Tab-separated table of C-alpha atoms and ligand atoms in Angstrom:
chain	number	residue	atom	x	y	z
A	1167	UNK	CA	153.404	151.758	61.186
A	1168	UNK	CA	156.554	149.956	62.246
A	1169	UNK	CA	156.310	147.900	65.425
A	1170	UNK	CA	158.975	146.727	67.812
A	1171	UNK	CA	157.589	143.751	69.727
A	1172	UNK	CA	159.014	143.098	73.173
A	1173	UNK	CA	158.244	139.548	74.338
A	1174	UNK	CA	157.662	136.536	72.144
A	1175	UNK	CA	155.859	134.118	74.438
A	1176	UNK	CA	152.272	132.941	74.003
A	1177	UNK	CA	150.932	136.492	73.553
A	1178	UNK	CA	153.729	137.840	71.314
A	1179	UNK	CA	153.387	134.805	69.064
A	1180	UNK	CA	149.571	135.193	68.925
A	1181	UNK	CA	150.036	138.883	68.058
A	1182	UNK	CA	152.207	137.996	65.036
A	1183	UNK	CA	149.779	135.252	63.994
A	1184	UNK	CA	146.894	137.749	64.091
A	1185	UNK	CA	148.837	140.242	61.971
A	1186	UNK	CA	149.422	137.531	59.382
A	1187	UNK	CA	145.880	136.166	59.498
A	1188	UNK	CA	144.072	139.531	59.379
A	1189	UNK	CA	146.388	141.454	57.048
A	1190	UNK	CA	143.660	142.189	54.478
A	1191	UNK	CA	141.131	143.380	57.119
A	1192	UNK	CA	143.838	145.534	58.676
A	1193	UNK	CA	144.542	147.268	55.385
A	1194	UNK	CA	140.887	148.418	55.377
A	1195	UNK	CA	141.073	150.087	58.795
A	1196	UNK	CA	144.465	151.731	58.393
A	1197	UNK	CA	144.903	155.039	56.572
A	1198	UNK	CA	145.314	154.522	52.812
A	1199	UNK	CA	148.717	153.194	51.836
A	1200	UNK	CA	149.708	152.428	55.434
A	1201	UNK	CA	150.525	148.962	56.678
A	1202	UNK	CA	151.552	147.423	59.972
A	1203	UNK	CA	155.039	145.904	59.883
A	1204	UNK	CA	156.900	144.250	62.730
A	1205	UNK	CA	160.487	145.441	62.283
A	1206	UNK	CA	161.945	144.029	65.494
A	1207	UNK	CA	161.301	141.386	68.157
A	1208	UNK	CA	163.085	141.230	71.504
A	1209	UNK	CA	163.137	138.449	74.083
A	1210	UNK	CA	165.110	138.031	77.295
A	1211	UNK	CA	166.980	134.784	76.569
A	1212	UNK	CA	166.059	133.565	73.071
A	1213	UNK	CA	167.534	136.324	70.966
A	1214	UNK	CA	166.308	139.383	69.094
A	1215	UNK	CA	165.527	140.061	65.434
A	1216	UNK	CA	165.552	143.281	63.421
A	1217	UNK	CA	164.826	144.123	59.785
A	1218	UNK	CA	164.143	147.739	58.933
A	1219	UNK	CA	161.742	146.972	56.074
A	1220	UNK	CA	159.716	144.431	58.082
A	1221	UNK	CA	160.350	140.918	59.402
A	1222	UNK	CA	158.961	137.975	57.419
A	1223	UNK	CA	156.494	136.977	60.146
A	1224	UNK	CA	155.477	133.575	58.846
A	1225	UNK	CA	159.163	132.604	58.537
A	1226	UNK	CA	159.811	133.931	62.075
A	1227	UNK	CA	156.880	131.944	63.503
A	1228	UNK	CA	157.971	128.838	61.659
A	1229	UNK	CA	161.616	129.205	62.736
A	1230	UNK	CA	160.696	129.810	66.391
A	1231	UNK	CA	158.333	126.855	66.521
A	1232	UNK	CA	161.003	124.544	65.041
A	1233	UNK	CA	164.027	125.794	67.013
A	1234	UNK	CA	162.500	127.368	70.147
A	1235	UNK	CA	164.631	130.491	69.596
A	1236	UNK	CA	164.694	133.622	67.485
A	1237	UNK	CA	168.365	134.152	66.704
A	1238	UNK	CA	169.818	132.414	63.681
A	1239	UNK	CA	167.019	133.176	61.202
A	1240	UNK	CA	168.646	133.671	57.817
A	1241	UNK	CA	168.590	137.113	56.220
A	1242	UNK	CA	167.653	138.918	59.437
A	1243	UNK	CA	170.009	140.744	61.779
A	1244	UNK	CA	170.158	139.606	65.391
A	1245	UNK	CA	170.938	142.519	67.743
A	1246	UNK	CA	172.565	141.586	71.038
A	1247	UNK	CA	169.798	142.624	73.365
A	1248	UNK	CA	166.316	144.045	73.403
A	1249	UNK	CA	167.376	147.196	75.286
A	1250	UNK	CA	169.563	148.381	72.430
A	1251	UNK	CA	166.695	147.648	70.033
A	1252	UNK	CA	164.396	149.875	72.101
A	1253	UNK	CA	167.026	152.614	72.326
A	1254	UNK	CA	168.352	152.569	68.776
A	1255	UNK	CA	165.858	150.731	66.584
A	1256	UNK	CA	163.826	152.589	64.010
A	1257	UNK	CA	160.145	151.994	64.866
A	1258	UNK	CA	156.916	153.924	65.579
A	1259	UNK	CA	155.288	151.752	68.208
A	1260	UNK	CA	156.568	149.518	70.995
A	1261	UNK	CA	154.216	146.611	71.718
A	1262	UNK	CA	155.155	145.145	75.082
A	1263	UNK	CA	154.038	141.657	76.132
A	1264	UNK	CA	156.816	140.454	78.402
A	1265	UNK	CA	156.417	138.542	81.646
A	1266	UNK	CA	154.344	140.460	84.193
A	1267	UNK	CA	155.889	140.389	87.655
A	1268	UNK	CA	154.668	142.039	90.836
A	1269	UNK	CA	158.190	142.407	92.220
A	1270	UNK	CA	160.327	143.162	89.167
A	1271	UNK	CA	158.459	145.497	86.847
A	1272	UNK	CA	161.316	148.055	86.957
A	1273	UNK	CA	163.447	146.736	84.020
A	1274	UNK	CA	160.476	146.719	81.658
A	1275	UNK	CA	159.278	150.102	82.914
A	1276	UNK	CA	162.807	151.407	82.135
A	1277	UNK	CA	162.590	150.076	78.588
A	1278	UNK	CA	159.150	151.628	78.122
A	1279	UNK	CA	160.404	154.969	79.439
A	1280	UNK	CA	163.222	154.872	76.896
A	1281	UNK	CA	160.730	154.322	74.076
A	1282	UNK	CA	158.388	157.064	75.346
A	1283	UNK	CA	161.337	159.399	75.791
A	1284	UNK	CA	162.040	158.941	72.078
A	1285	UNK	CA	158.444	160.024	71.339
A	1286	UNK	CA	157.326	156.489	70.462
A	1287	UNK	CA	153.857	155.154	71.184
A	1288	UNK	CA	153.623	152.216	73.593
A	1289	UNK	CA	150.977	149.502	73.821
A	1290	UNK	CA	151.222	147.065	76.709
A	1291	UNK	CA	149.342	144.214	78.394
A	1292	UNK	CA	151.585	144.201	81.454
A	1293	UNK	CA	149.255	144.872	84.388
A	1294	UNK	CA	151.810	145.011	87.217
A	1295	UNK	CA	153.985	147.405	85.236
A	1296	UNK	CA	151.049	149.743	84.484
A	1297	UNK	CA	149.870	149.478	88.118
A	1298	UNK	CA	153.245	150.559	89.497
A	1299	UNK	CA	154.307	153.140	86.895
A	1300	UNK	CA	151.093	154.558	85.402
A	1301	UNK	CA	151.480	158.242	86.248
A	1302	UNK	CA	155.158	158.615	85.345
A	1303	UNK	CA	154.633	156.801	82.028
A	1304	UNK	CA	151.506	158.804	81.222
A	1305	UNK	CA	153.286	162.094	81.950
A	1306	UNK	CA	156.244	161.095	79.811
A	1307	UNK	CA	153.958	160.037	76.943
A	1308	UNK	CA	152.112	163.368	77.110
A	1309	UNK	CA	155.283	165.410	77.351
A	1310	UNK	CA	157.019	163.643	74.442
A	1311	UNK	CA	153.979	163.390	72.181
A	1312	UNK	CA	153.747	159.594	72.298
A	1313	UNK	CA	150.864	157.470	73.517
A	1314	UNK	CA	150.408	154.849	76.224
A	1315	UNK	CA	147.581	152.363	75.656
A	1316	UNK	CA	146.891	149.380	77.896
A	1317	UNK	CA	143.398	147.932	77.424
A	1318	UNK	CA	144.779	144.378	77.521
A	1319	UNK	CA	146.399	144.969	80.912
A	1320	UNK	CA	143.052	144.980	82.714
A	1321	UNK	CA	140.246	142.972	81.121
A	1322	UNK	CA	141.427	141.242	77.970
A	1323	UNK	CA	138.630	141.395	75.447
A	1324	UNK	CA	136.810	144.313	77.066
A	1325	UNK	CA	138.179	147.659	75.951
A	1326	UNK	CA	137.338	149.569	79.134
A	1327	UNK	CA	139.740	152.459	78.668
A	1328	UNK	CA	139.208	152.998	74.951
A	1329	UNK	CA	135.429	152.744	75.473
A	1330	UNK	CA	135.484	155.533	78.037
A	1331	UNK	CA	137.931	157.565	75.900
A	1332	UNK	CA	135.844	157.312	72.729
A	1333	UNK	CA	132.239	156.871	73.814
A	1334	UNK	CA	132.079	158.599	77.186
A	1335	UNK	CA	134.154	161.740	76.670
A	1336	UNK	CA	134.210	164.247	79.541
A	1337	UNK	CA	132.317	162.017	81.989
A	1338	UNK	CA	133.339	161.763	85.624
A	1339	UNK	CA	133.593	158.147	86.740
A	1340	UNK	CA	132.477	157.794	90.334
A	1341	UNK	CA	132.596	154.003	90.677
A	1342	UNK	CA	133.486	150.800	88.938
A	1343	UNK	CA	132.207	147.480	90.194
A	1344	UNK	CA	132.581	143.956	88.894
A	1345	UNK	CA	134.641	140.871	88.209
A	1346	UNK	CA	138.206	141.547	87.052
A	1347	UNK	CA	139.622	138.045	87.348
A	1348	UNK	CA	138.330	135.261	85.119
A	1349	UNK	CA	140.086	132.458	86.985
A	1350	UNK	CA	138.355	133.309	90.266
A	1351	UNK	CA	135.018	133.455	88.431
A	1352	UNK	CA	135.642	130.077	86.819
A	1353	UNK	CA	136.776	128.494	90.104
A	1354	UNK	CA	133.699	129.757	91.982
A	1355	UNK	CA	131.422	128.340	89.285
A	1356	UNK	CA	133.130	124.933	89.434
A	1357	UNK	CA	132.814	124.984	93.218
A	1358	UNK	CA	129.063	125.670	92.838
A	1359	UNK	CA	128.955	122.404	90.892
A	1360	UNK	CA	130.739	120.505	93.653
A	1361	UNK	CA	134.469	120.813	92.905
A	1362	UNK	CA	136.934	121.652	95.676
A	1363	UNK	CA	138.980	124.860	95.424
A	1364	UNK	CA	142.145	122.894	94.548
A	1365	UNK	CA	140.399	120.831	91.864
A	1366	UNK	CA	138.906	123.960	90.324
A	1367	UNK	CA	142.239	125.826	90.356
A	1368	UNK	CA	143.983	122.859	88.703
A	1369	UNK	CA	141.331	122.838	85.997
A	1370	UNK	CA	141.754	126.605	85.440
A	1371	UNK	CA	145.520	126.100	85.094
A	1372	UNK	CA	144.940	123.227	82.663
A	1373	UNK	CA	142.575	125.334	80.566
A	1374	UNK	CA	145.068	128.199	80.470
A	1375	UNK	CA	143.038	130.911	82.308
A	1376	UNK	CA	145.174	131.126	85.396
A	1377	UNK	CA	148.113	133.444	86.001
A	1378	UNK	CA	151.551	131.754	86.134
A	1379	UNK	CA	151.095	131.963	89.926
A	1380	UNK	CA	147.380	131.130	90.479
A	1381	UNK	CA	147.595	132.404	94.067
A	1382	UNK	CA	147.440	135.913	92.570
A	1383	UNK	CA	144.000	135.009	91.170
A	1384	UNK	CA	142.685	133.174	94.204
A	1385	UNK	CA	143.887	135.611	96.847
A	1386	UNK	CA	142.486	138.633	95.006
A	1387	UNK	CA	145.854	140.289	94.270
A	1388	UNK	CA	145.396	140.268	90.489
A	1389	UNK	CA	141.933	141.850	90.835
A	1390	UNK	CA	143.330	144.497	93.203
A	1391	UNK	CA	146.134	145.413	90.766
A	1392	UNK	CA	143.603	145.805	87.954
A	1393	UNK	CA	141.221	147.743	90.203
A	1394	UNK	CA	144.015	150.160	91.028
A	1395	UNK	CA	144.794	150.685	87.332
A	1396	UNK	CA	141.112	151.571	86.789
A	1397	UNK	CA	141.224	153.931	89.777
A	1398	UNK	CA	144.363	155.651	88.468
A	1399	UNK	CA	143.397	155.841	84.811
A	1400	UNK	CA	139.645	156.541	85.026
A	1401	UNK	CA	139.331	158.258	88.394
A	1402	UNK	CA	142.688	160.008	88.660
A	1403	UNK	CA	143.316	158.313	92.008
A	1404	UNK	CA	146.904	158.083	93.251
A	1405	UNK	CA	148.818	154.785	93.275
A	1406	UNK	CA	147.728	152.624	96.197
A	1407	UNK	CA	149.910	149.945	97.746
A	1408	UNK	CA	148.221	146.559	97.979
A	1409	UNK	CA	148.467	146.823	101.788
A	1410	UNK	CA	146.233	149.909	101.684
A	1411	UNK	CA	143.386	148.075	99.951
A	1412	UNK	CA	140.902	145.652	101.453
A	1413	UNK	CA	141.733	142.388	99.676
A	1414	UNK	CA	140.036	139.127	100.503
A	1415	UNK	CA	140.310	136.253	98.068
A	1416	UNK	CA	138.043	133.256	97.613
A	1417	UNK	CA	139.899	130.836	99.871
A	1418	UNK	CA	137.241	131.031	102.595
A	1419	UNK	CA	134.283	130.619	100.261
A	1420	UNK	CA	132.701	127.238	100.986
A	1421	UNK	CA	130.576	125.131	98.623
A	1422	UNK	CA	127.738	125.524	101.164
A	1423	UNK	CA	127.867	129.327	100.858
A	1424	UNK	CA	127.799	129.058	97.065
A	1425	UNK	CA	124.845	126.684	97.040
A	1426	UNK	CA	122.931	128.795	99.578
A	1427	UNK	CA	123.478	131.967	97.530
A	1428	UNK	CA	122.303	130.193	94.372
A	1429	UNK	CA	119.208	128.849	96.112
A	1430	UNK	CA	118.323	132.394	97.178
A	1431	UNK	CA	118.638	133.591	93.582
A	1432	UNK	CA	122.095	135.136	93.871
A	1433	UNK	CA	125.669	134.069	93.126
A	1434	UNK	CA	128.956	134.538	94.905
A	1435	UNK	CA	131.473	136.498	92.832
A	1436	UNK	CA	134.919	137.873	93.604
A	1437	UNK	CA	134.021	141.539	93.274
A	1438	UNK	CA	136.332	144.501	92.832
A	1439	UNK	CA	134.703	147.664	94.101
A	1440	UNK	CA	136.308	150.995	93.256
A	1441	UNK	CA	134.402	153.923	94.694
A	1442	UNK	CA	135.034	157.636	95.000
A	1443	UNK	CA	134.489	158.658	98.621
A	1444	UNK	CA	134.419	162.215	99.978
A	1445	UNK	CA	138.202	162.545	100.035
A	1446	UNK	CA	139.691	159.512	98.284
A	1447	UNK	CA	139.044	156.578	95.997
A	1448	UNK	CA	138.588	153.376	97.954
A	1449	UNK	CA	139.337	149.937	96.553
A	1450	UNK	CA	138.159	146.629	97.913
A	1451	UNK	CA	138.247	143.111	96.514
A	1452	UNK	CA	136.161	140.472	98.238
A	1453	UNK	CA	133.631	137.711	97.614
A	1454	UNK	CA	130.052	139.022	97.612
A	1455	UNK	CA	126.619	137.589	96.966
A	1456	UNK	CA	125.292	139.346	93.873
A	1457	UNK	CA	121.519	139.299	93.324
A	1458	UNK	CA	120.285	137.823	90.033
A	1459	UNK	CA	119.034	141.173	88.665
A	1460	UNK	CA	122.625	142.495	88.658
A	1461	UNK	CA	124.297	141.611	85.306
A	1462	UNK	CA	127.580	140.822	87.111
A	1463	UNK	CA	125.831	137.764	88.629
A	1464	UNK	CA	125.386	136.364	85.101
A	1465	UNK	CA	129.102	136.228	84.265
A	1466	UNK	CA	129.870	132.600	83.466
A	1467	UNK	CA	133.119	130.633	83.202
A	1468	UNK	CA	136.198	132.824	82.893
A	1469	UNK	CA	134.150	135.895	81.908
A	1470	UNK	CA	134.856	139.304	83.350
A	1471	UNK	CA	132.719	142.415	83.423
A	1472	UNK	CA	132.288	145.771	85.106
A	1473	UNK	CA	129.589	148.351	85.746
A	1474	UNK	CA	131.051	151.824	85.365
A	1475	UNK	CA	129.077	154.576	87.099
A	1476	UNK	CA	129.340	157.972	85.430
A	1477	UNK	CA	127.805	161.392	86.057
A	1478	UNK	CA	126.620	161.997	82.476
A	1479	UNK	CA	125.831	158.549	81.071
A	1480	UNK	CA	124.594	156.708	84.145
A	1481	UNK	CA	125.726	153.105	84.556
A	1482	UNK	CA	127.468	151.375	81.655
A	1483	UNK	CA	128.038	147.618	81.705
A	1484	UNK	CA	130.949	146.112	79.764
A	1485	UNK	CA	131.687	142.381	79.756
A	1486	UNK	CA	133.431	139.705	77.740
A	1487	UNK	CA	134.038	135.991	77.955
A	1488	UNK	CA	137.372	136.151	76.121
A	1489	UNK	CA	140.576	134.902	77.659
A	1490	UNK	CA	143.947	133.535	76.657
A	1491	UNK	CA	146.804	134.677	74.419
A	1492	UNK	CA	144.715	135.316	71.305
A	1493	UNK	CA	142.346	137.600	73.198
A	1494	UNK	CA	145.272	139.450	74.771
A	1495	UNK	CA	146.886	139.763	71.355
A	1496	UNK	CA	143.673	141.151	69.879
A	1497	UNK	CA	143.567	143.808	72.601
A	1498	UNK	CA	147.156	144.740	71.726
A	1499	UNK	CA	146.234	144.882	68.057
A	1500	UNK	CA	143.220	147.125	68.735
A	1501	UNK	CA	145.376	149.506	70.756
A	1502	UNK	CA	148.090	149.390	68.060
A	1503	UNK	CA	145.598	150.473	65.411
A	1504	UNK	CA	144.502	153.349	67.637
A	1505	UNK	CA	148.092	154.358	68.349
A	1506	UNK	CA	148.788	154.243	64.615
A	1507	UNK	CA	145.750	156.359	63.763
A	1508	UNK	CA	146.757	158.951	66.362
A	1509	UNK	CA	150.246	159.191	64.887
A	1510	UNK	CA	149.215	159.089	61.271
A	1511	UNK	CA	146.110	161.272	61.425
A	1512	UNK	CA	142.482	160.145	61.272
A	1513	UNK	CA	141.587	156.959	59.400
A	1514	UNK	CA	140.024	157.498	55.974
B	188	NAP	N1	149.110	133.978	78.138
B	188	NAP	C1	147.924	134.455	78.530
B	188	NAP	O1	146.861	133.914	78.253
B	188	NAP	C2	147.855	135.716	79.341
B	188	NAP	C3	146.675	136.000	80.048
B	188	NAP	C4	146.615	137.146	80.820
B	188	NAP	C5	147.701	137.999	80.841
B	188	NAP	N2	148.836	137.727	80.133
B	188	NAP	C6	149.939	138.693	80.208
B	188	NAP	O2	150.562	138.849	78.934
B	188	NAP	C7	151.970	139.029	79.075
B	188	NAP	C8	152.699	138.003	78.245
B	188	NAP	O3	152.243	136.717	78.576
B	188	NAP	P1	152.832	135.397	77.878
B	188	NAP	O4	151.932	134.310	78.287
B	188	NAP	O5	153.102	135.645	76.442
B	188	NAP	O6	154.224	135.269	78.665
B	188	NAP	P2	155.428	134.287	78.332
B	188	NAP	O7	154.961	133.169	77.469
B	188	NAP	O8	156.083	134.009	79.638
B	188	NAP	O9	156.424	135.187	77.446
B	188	NAP	C9	157.042	136.321	77.948
B	188	NAP	C10	158.022	136.820	76.915
B	188	NAP	O10	158.639	138.012	77.425
B	188	NAP	C11	160.061	137.909	77.260
B	188	NAP	N3	160.699	138.750	78.279
B	188	NAP	C12	160.617	138.661	79.623
B	188	NAP	N4	161.333	139.640	80.201
B	188	NAP	C13	161.879	140.367	79.189
B	188	NAP	C14	162.726	141.495	79.131
B	188	NAP	N5	163.163	142.082	80.234
B	188	NAP	N6	163.079	141.972	77.900
B	188	NAP	C15	162.643	141.378	76.762
B	188	NAP	N7	161.827	140.302	76.754
B	188	NAP	C16	161.455	139.801	77.961
B	188	NAP	C17	160.349	136.446	77.420
B	188	NAP	O11	161.625	136.170	76.906
B	188	NAP	P3	162.166	134.645	76.770
B	188	NAP	O12	161.449	134.114	75.550
B	188	NAP	O13	163.608	134.776	76.570
B	188	NAP	O14	161.768	133.965	78.041
B	188	NAP	C18	159.173	135.858	76.614
B	188	NAP	O15	159.477	135.894	75.239
B	188	NAP	C19	152.226	138.939	80.577
B	188	NAP	O16	152.268	140.252	81.077
B	188	NAP	C20	151.044	138.172	81.118
B	188	NAP	O17	150.755	138.485	82.456
B	188	NAP	C21	148.937	136.600	79.404
């Protein structure tokens, strides 16, 4: 399976490192004789690389860490821009890990549409892009025989969508409830221990959990975007503008409230609640006191987890304490293997 990688920041780099590190394990899960090769890498400002029989990843990683750029690596062609790579490159799967932006997802969505239009499979971790363009991309993937996989766009480390696809076939999901933002969870826990909101946010930024703009975490916007992806992908709900959801972040949560909740046996969590009503799917994100018997109350640090309510399998709880580029990259890798197996027939 030949991959075109769009984005070579922390996640793109971690993805290539994982491919190098786990090459022998990967050979065991891929169909006999198949291998994963990265044939192209595109960035916005630091150049692009292309080699039809596979890029030498360790040399690419080494070159980028020494020079800070991609172009100029000997023996590898350097196309002018990533768009032409997407449009003309020879590859099976586009792995997209570019910058996620609430207000400018259109250029990346355009690139993804071009790949899907060519019948390519696409794996992405870009939550705002999936949130805004889910239905049109899904339709295009179905119509052109490609695939669109995005487990890493919602809860890195917890394969919500592939779990439902593989282990809960034909269920109807009526609700999904839980913590979708690890930074908010981490900040609330630090505040329980006496930190102020600002101190806790600074620590989350330092540890690398937080979004580039931590306000998205704290004000609940990131959770709402992810909740809407769940609503669209698992509950077939239409796109909802952020203004149409109830979104309350953790700014008004006081240390007193946290301590009181803990004393009473519960914990305050920033909870995303996605629920099918009589005529629509409603989404809310707000701080709630969760009683100790609810597993969501036990999520520690930057962990995230959800309870999915189904008609045939009851309630299923999925959680993970993973975060950071390596976890995101692993989610992309998992989806890539699935995309590859779909294209190349069942694994042996
Ligand atoms: N890092 C994490 O722990 C983490 C956690 C949660 C979610 N994520 C998500 O994962 C994705 C990647 O994160 P990251 O930390 O790797 O970001 P990053 O370090 O900012 O890297 C983004 C990469 O995308 C490239 N890029 C941006 N726009 C592009 C375009 N239009 N065409 C081609 N390339 C483009 C950038 O090019 P240049 O190199 O030229 O700037 C850069 O290589 C984001 O969607 C982010 O929200 C990351």
